PDB file of C-alpha atoms in Angstrom:
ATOM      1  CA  UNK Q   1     -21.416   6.107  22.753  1.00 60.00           C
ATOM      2  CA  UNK Q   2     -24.861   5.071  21.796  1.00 59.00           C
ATOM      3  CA  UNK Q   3     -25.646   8.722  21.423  1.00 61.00           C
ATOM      4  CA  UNK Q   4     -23.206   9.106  19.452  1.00 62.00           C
ATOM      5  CA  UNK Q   5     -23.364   6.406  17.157  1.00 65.00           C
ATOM      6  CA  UNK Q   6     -26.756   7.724  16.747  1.00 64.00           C
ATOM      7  CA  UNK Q   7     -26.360  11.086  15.454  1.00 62.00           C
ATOM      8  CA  UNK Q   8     -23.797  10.003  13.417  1.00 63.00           C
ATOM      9  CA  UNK Q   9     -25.378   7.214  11.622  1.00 67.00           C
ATOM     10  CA  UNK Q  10     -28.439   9.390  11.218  1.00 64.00           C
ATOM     11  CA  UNK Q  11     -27.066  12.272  10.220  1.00 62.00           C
ATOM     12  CA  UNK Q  12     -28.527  14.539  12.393  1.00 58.00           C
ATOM     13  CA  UNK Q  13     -27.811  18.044  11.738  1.00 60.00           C
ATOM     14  CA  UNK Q  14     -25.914  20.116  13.902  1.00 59.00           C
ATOM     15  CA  UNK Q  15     -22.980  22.252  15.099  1.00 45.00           C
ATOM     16  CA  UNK Q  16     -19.430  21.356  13.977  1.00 52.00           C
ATOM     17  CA  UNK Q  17     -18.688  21.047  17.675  1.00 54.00           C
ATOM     18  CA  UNK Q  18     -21.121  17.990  18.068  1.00 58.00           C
ATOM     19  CA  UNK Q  19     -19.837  16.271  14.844  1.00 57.00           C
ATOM     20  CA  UNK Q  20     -16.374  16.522  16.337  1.00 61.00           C
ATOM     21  CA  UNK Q  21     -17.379  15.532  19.983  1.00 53.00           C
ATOM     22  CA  UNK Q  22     -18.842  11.995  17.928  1.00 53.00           C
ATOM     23  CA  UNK Q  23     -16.116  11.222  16.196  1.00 59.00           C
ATOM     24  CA  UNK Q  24     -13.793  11.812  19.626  1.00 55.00           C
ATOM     25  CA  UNK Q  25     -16.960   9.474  21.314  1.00 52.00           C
ATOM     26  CA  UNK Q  26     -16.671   6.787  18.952  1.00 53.00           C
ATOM     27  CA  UNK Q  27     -12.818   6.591  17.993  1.00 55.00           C
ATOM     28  CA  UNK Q  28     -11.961   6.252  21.901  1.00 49.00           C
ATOM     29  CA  UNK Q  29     -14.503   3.525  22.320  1.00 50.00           C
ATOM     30  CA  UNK Q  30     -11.428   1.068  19.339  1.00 50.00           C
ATOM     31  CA  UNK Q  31      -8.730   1.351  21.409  1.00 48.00           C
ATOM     32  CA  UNK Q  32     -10.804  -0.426  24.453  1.00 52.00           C
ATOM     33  CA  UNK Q  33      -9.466  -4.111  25.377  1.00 53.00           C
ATOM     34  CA  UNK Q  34     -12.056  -6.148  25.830  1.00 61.00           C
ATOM     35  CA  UNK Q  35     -11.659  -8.710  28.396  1.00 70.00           C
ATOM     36  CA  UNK Q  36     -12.853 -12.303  27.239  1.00 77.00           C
ATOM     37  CA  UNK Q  37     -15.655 -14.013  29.789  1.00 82.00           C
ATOM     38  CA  UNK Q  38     -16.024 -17.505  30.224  1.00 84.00           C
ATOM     39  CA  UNK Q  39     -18.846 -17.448  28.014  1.00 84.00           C
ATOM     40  CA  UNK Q  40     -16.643 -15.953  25.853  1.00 86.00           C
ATOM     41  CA  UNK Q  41     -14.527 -18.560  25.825  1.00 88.00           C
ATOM     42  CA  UNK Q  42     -16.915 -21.469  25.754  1.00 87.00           C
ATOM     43  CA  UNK Q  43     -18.513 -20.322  22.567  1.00 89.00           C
ATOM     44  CA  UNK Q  44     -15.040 -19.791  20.833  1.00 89.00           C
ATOM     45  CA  UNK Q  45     -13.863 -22.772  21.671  1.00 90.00           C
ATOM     46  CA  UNK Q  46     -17.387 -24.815  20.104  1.00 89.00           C
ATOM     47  CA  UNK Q  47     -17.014 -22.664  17.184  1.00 89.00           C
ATOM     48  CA  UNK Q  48     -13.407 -23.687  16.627  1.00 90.00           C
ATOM     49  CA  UNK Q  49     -13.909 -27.179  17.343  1.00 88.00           C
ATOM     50  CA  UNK Q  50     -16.662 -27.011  15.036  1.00 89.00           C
ATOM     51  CA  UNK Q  51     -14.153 -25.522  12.717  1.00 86.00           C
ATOM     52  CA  UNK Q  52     -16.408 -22.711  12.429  1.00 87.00           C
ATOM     53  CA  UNK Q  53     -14.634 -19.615  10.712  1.00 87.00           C
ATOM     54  CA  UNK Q  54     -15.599 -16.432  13.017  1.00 88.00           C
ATOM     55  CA  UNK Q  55     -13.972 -13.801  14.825  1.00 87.00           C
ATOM     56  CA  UNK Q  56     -14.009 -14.353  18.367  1.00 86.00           C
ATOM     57  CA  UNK Q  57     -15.630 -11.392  21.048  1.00 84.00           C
ATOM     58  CA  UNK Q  58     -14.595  -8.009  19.795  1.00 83.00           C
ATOM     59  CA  UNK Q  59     -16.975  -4.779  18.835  1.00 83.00           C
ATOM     60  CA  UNK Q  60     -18.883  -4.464  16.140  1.00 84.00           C
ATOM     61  CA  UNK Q  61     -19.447  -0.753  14.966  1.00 80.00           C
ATOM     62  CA  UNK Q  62     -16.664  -0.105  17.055  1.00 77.00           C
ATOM     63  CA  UNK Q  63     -19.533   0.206  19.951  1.00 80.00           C
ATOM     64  CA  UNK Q  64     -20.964  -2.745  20.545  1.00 85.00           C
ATOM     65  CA  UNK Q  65     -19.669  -5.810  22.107  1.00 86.00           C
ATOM     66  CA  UNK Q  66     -20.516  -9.285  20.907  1.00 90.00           C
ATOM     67  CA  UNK Q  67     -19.772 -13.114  21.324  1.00 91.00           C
ATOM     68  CA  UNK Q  68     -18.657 -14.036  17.699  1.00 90.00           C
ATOM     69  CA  UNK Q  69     -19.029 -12.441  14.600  1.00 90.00           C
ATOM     70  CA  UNK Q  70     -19.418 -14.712  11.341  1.00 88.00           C
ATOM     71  CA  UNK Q  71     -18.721 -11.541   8.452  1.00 82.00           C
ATOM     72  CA  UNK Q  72     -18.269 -14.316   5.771  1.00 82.00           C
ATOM     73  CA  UNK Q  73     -21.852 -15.773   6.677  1.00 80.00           C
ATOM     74  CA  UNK Q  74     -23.492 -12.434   5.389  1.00 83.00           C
ATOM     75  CA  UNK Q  75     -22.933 -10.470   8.109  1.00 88.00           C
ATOM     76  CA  UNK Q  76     -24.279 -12.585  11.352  1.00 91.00           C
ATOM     77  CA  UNK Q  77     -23.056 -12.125  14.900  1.00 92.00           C
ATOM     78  CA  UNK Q  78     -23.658 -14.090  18.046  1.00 92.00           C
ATOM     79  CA  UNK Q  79     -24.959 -11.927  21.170  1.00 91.00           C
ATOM     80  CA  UNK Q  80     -25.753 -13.149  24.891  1.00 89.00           C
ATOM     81  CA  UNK Q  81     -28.081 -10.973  27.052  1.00 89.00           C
ATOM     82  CA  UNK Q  82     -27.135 -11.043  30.334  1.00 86.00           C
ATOM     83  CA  UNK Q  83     -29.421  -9.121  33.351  1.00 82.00           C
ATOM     84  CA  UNK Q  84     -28.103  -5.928  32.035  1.00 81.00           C
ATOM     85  CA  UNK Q  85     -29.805  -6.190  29.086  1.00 85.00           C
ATOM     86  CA  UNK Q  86     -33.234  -7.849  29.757  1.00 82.00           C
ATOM     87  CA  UNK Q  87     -35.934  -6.171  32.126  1.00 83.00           C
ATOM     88  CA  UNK Q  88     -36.880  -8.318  34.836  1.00 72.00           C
ATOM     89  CA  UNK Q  89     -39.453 -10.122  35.637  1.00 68.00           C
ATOM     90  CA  UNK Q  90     -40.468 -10.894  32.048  1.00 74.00           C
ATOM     91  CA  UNK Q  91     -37.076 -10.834  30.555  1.00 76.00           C
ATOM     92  CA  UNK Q  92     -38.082  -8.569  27.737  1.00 85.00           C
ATOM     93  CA  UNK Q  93     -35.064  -6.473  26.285  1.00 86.00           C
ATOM     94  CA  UNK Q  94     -34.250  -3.138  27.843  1.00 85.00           C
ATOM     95  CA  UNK Q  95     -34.186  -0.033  26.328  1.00 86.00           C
ATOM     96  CA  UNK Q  96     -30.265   0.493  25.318  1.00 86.00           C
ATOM     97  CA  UNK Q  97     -30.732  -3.350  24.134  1.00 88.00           C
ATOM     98  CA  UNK Q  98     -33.523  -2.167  21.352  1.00 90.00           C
ATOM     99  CA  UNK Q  99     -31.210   0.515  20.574  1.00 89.00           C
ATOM    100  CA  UNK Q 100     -28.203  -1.455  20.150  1.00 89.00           C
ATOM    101  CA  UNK Q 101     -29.507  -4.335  17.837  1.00 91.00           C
ATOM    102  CA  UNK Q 102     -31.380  -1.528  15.763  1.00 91.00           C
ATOM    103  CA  UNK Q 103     -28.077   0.253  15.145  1.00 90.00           C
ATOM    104  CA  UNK Q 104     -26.019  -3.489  14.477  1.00 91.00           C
ATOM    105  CA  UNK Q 105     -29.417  -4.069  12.005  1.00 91.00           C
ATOM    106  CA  UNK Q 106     -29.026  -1.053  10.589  1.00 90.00           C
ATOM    107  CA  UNK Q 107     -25.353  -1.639   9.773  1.00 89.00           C
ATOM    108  CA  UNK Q 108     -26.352  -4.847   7.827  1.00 91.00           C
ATOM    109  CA  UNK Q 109     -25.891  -7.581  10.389  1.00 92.00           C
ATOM    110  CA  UNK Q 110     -28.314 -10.056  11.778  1.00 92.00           C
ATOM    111  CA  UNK Q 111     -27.541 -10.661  15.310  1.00 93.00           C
ATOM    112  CA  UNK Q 112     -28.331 -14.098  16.769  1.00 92.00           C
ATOM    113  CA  UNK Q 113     -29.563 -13.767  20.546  1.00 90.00           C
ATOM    114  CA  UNK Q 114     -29.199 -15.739  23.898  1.00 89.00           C
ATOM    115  CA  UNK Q 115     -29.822 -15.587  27.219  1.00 87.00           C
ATOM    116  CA  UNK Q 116     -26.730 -15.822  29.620  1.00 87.00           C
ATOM    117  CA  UNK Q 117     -28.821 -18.124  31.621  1.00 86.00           C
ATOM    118  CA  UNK Q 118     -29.431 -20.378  29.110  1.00 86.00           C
ATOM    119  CA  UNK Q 119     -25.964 -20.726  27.930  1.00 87.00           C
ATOM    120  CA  UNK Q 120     -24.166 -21.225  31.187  1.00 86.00           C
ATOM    121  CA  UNK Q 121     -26.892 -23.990  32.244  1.00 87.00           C
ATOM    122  CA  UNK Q 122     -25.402 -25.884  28.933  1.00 86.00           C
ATOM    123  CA  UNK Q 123     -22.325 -25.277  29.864  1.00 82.00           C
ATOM    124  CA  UNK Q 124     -22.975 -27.031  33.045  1.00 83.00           C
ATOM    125  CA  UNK Q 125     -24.145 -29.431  31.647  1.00 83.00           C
ATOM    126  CA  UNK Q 126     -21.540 -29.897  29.589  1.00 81.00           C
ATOM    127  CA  UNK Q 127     -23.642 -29.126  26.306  1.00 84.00           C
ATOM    128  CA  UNK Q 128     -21.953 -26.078  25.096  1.00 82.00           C
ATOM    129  CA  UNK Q 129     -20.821 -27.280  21.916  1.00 85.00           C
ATOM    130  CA  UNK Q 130     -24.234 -28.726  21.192  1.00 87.00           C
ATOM    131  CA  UNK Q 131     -26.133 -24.971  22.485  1.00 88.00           C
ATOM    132  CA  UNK Q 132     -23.423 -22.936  20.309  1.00 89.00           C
ATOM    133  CA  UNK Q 133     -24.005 -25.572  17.227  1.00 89.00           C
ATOM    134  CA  UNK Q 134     -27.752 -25.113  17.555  1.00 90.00           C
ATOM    135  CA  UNK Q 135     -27.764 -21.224  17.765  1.00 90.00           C
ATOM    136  CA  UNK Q 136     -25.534 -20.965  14.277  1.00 89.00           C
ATOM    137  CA  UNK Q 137     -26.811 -24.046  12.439  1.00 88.00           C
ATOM    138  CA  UNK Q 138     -29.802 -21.996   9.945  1.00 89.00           C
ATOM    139  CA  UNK Q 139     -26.819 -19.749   8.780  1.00 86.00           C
ATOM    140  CA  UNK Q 140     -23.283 -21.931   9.347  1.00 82.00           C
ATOM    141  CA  UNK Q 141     -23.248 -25.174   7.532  1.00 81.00           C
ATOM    142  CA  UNK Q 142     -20.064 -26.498   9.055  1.00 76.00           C
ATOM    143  CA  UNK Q 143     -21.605 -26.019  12.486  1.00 75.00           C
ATOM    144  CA  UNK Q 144     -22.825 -29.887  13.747  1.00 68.00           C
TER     145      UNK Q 144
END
């Protein structure tokens, strides 16, 4: 899908059978169902308690998944990077995670990163609505 989002939003020349093949690629990937996490749930329910308006995990680009979307707070979206997305030991983003946040850039949103780690040790501690407040405060005024 990346792929295909690619040539697509480049415009990279080629065959009519390509062009087709990426717009089969990337209207299969809107019909997908996301399934909600716990994280998922955890930062939707801060944001709404915060009465924070946002739309709650879906895709953006119809490619990418991410936690919250604010499109009324010029285009910002909340993302958390879980082990598929870092390189270990370092924790430095992976290849497909450049790639992705280029494309979502690209597009005209500024995604706000994460770490899974660092989220679900506030939730354990029971500070998720104070982690989620602090992540959207520069760009959400409502969030305290």
């Amino acid at each position: 899908r990346q792929v295909a989002y690619h040539i697509k939003s480049r415009n990279v020349p080629g065959a009519d059978d390509v062009r087709e093949w990426v717009s089969v690629v990337l209207e299969d990937a809107r019909g997908e169902r996301l399934s909600e996490t716990a994280n998922d749930k955890h930062v939707s329910g801060a944001l709404v308690s915060m009465r924070v308006p946002h739309r709650p995990a879906g895709r953006l680009l119809g490619l990418y998944k991410v936690v919250a979307a604010f499109p009324i707070h010029d285009k910002r979206c909340l993302d958390i990077l879980g082990a598929a997305e870092l390189v270990s030991p370092d924790f430095t983003q992976a290849g497909r995670t450049v790639l992705r946040l280029q494309h979502l850039e690209a597009d005209g949103w500024t995604v706000v990163t994460t770490s899974y780690q660092d989220l679900s040790a506030s939730i354990k501690r029971k500070r998720a609505h104070g982690a989620v407040a602090e992540l959207v405060a520069p760009f959400v005024p409502e969030a305290e």
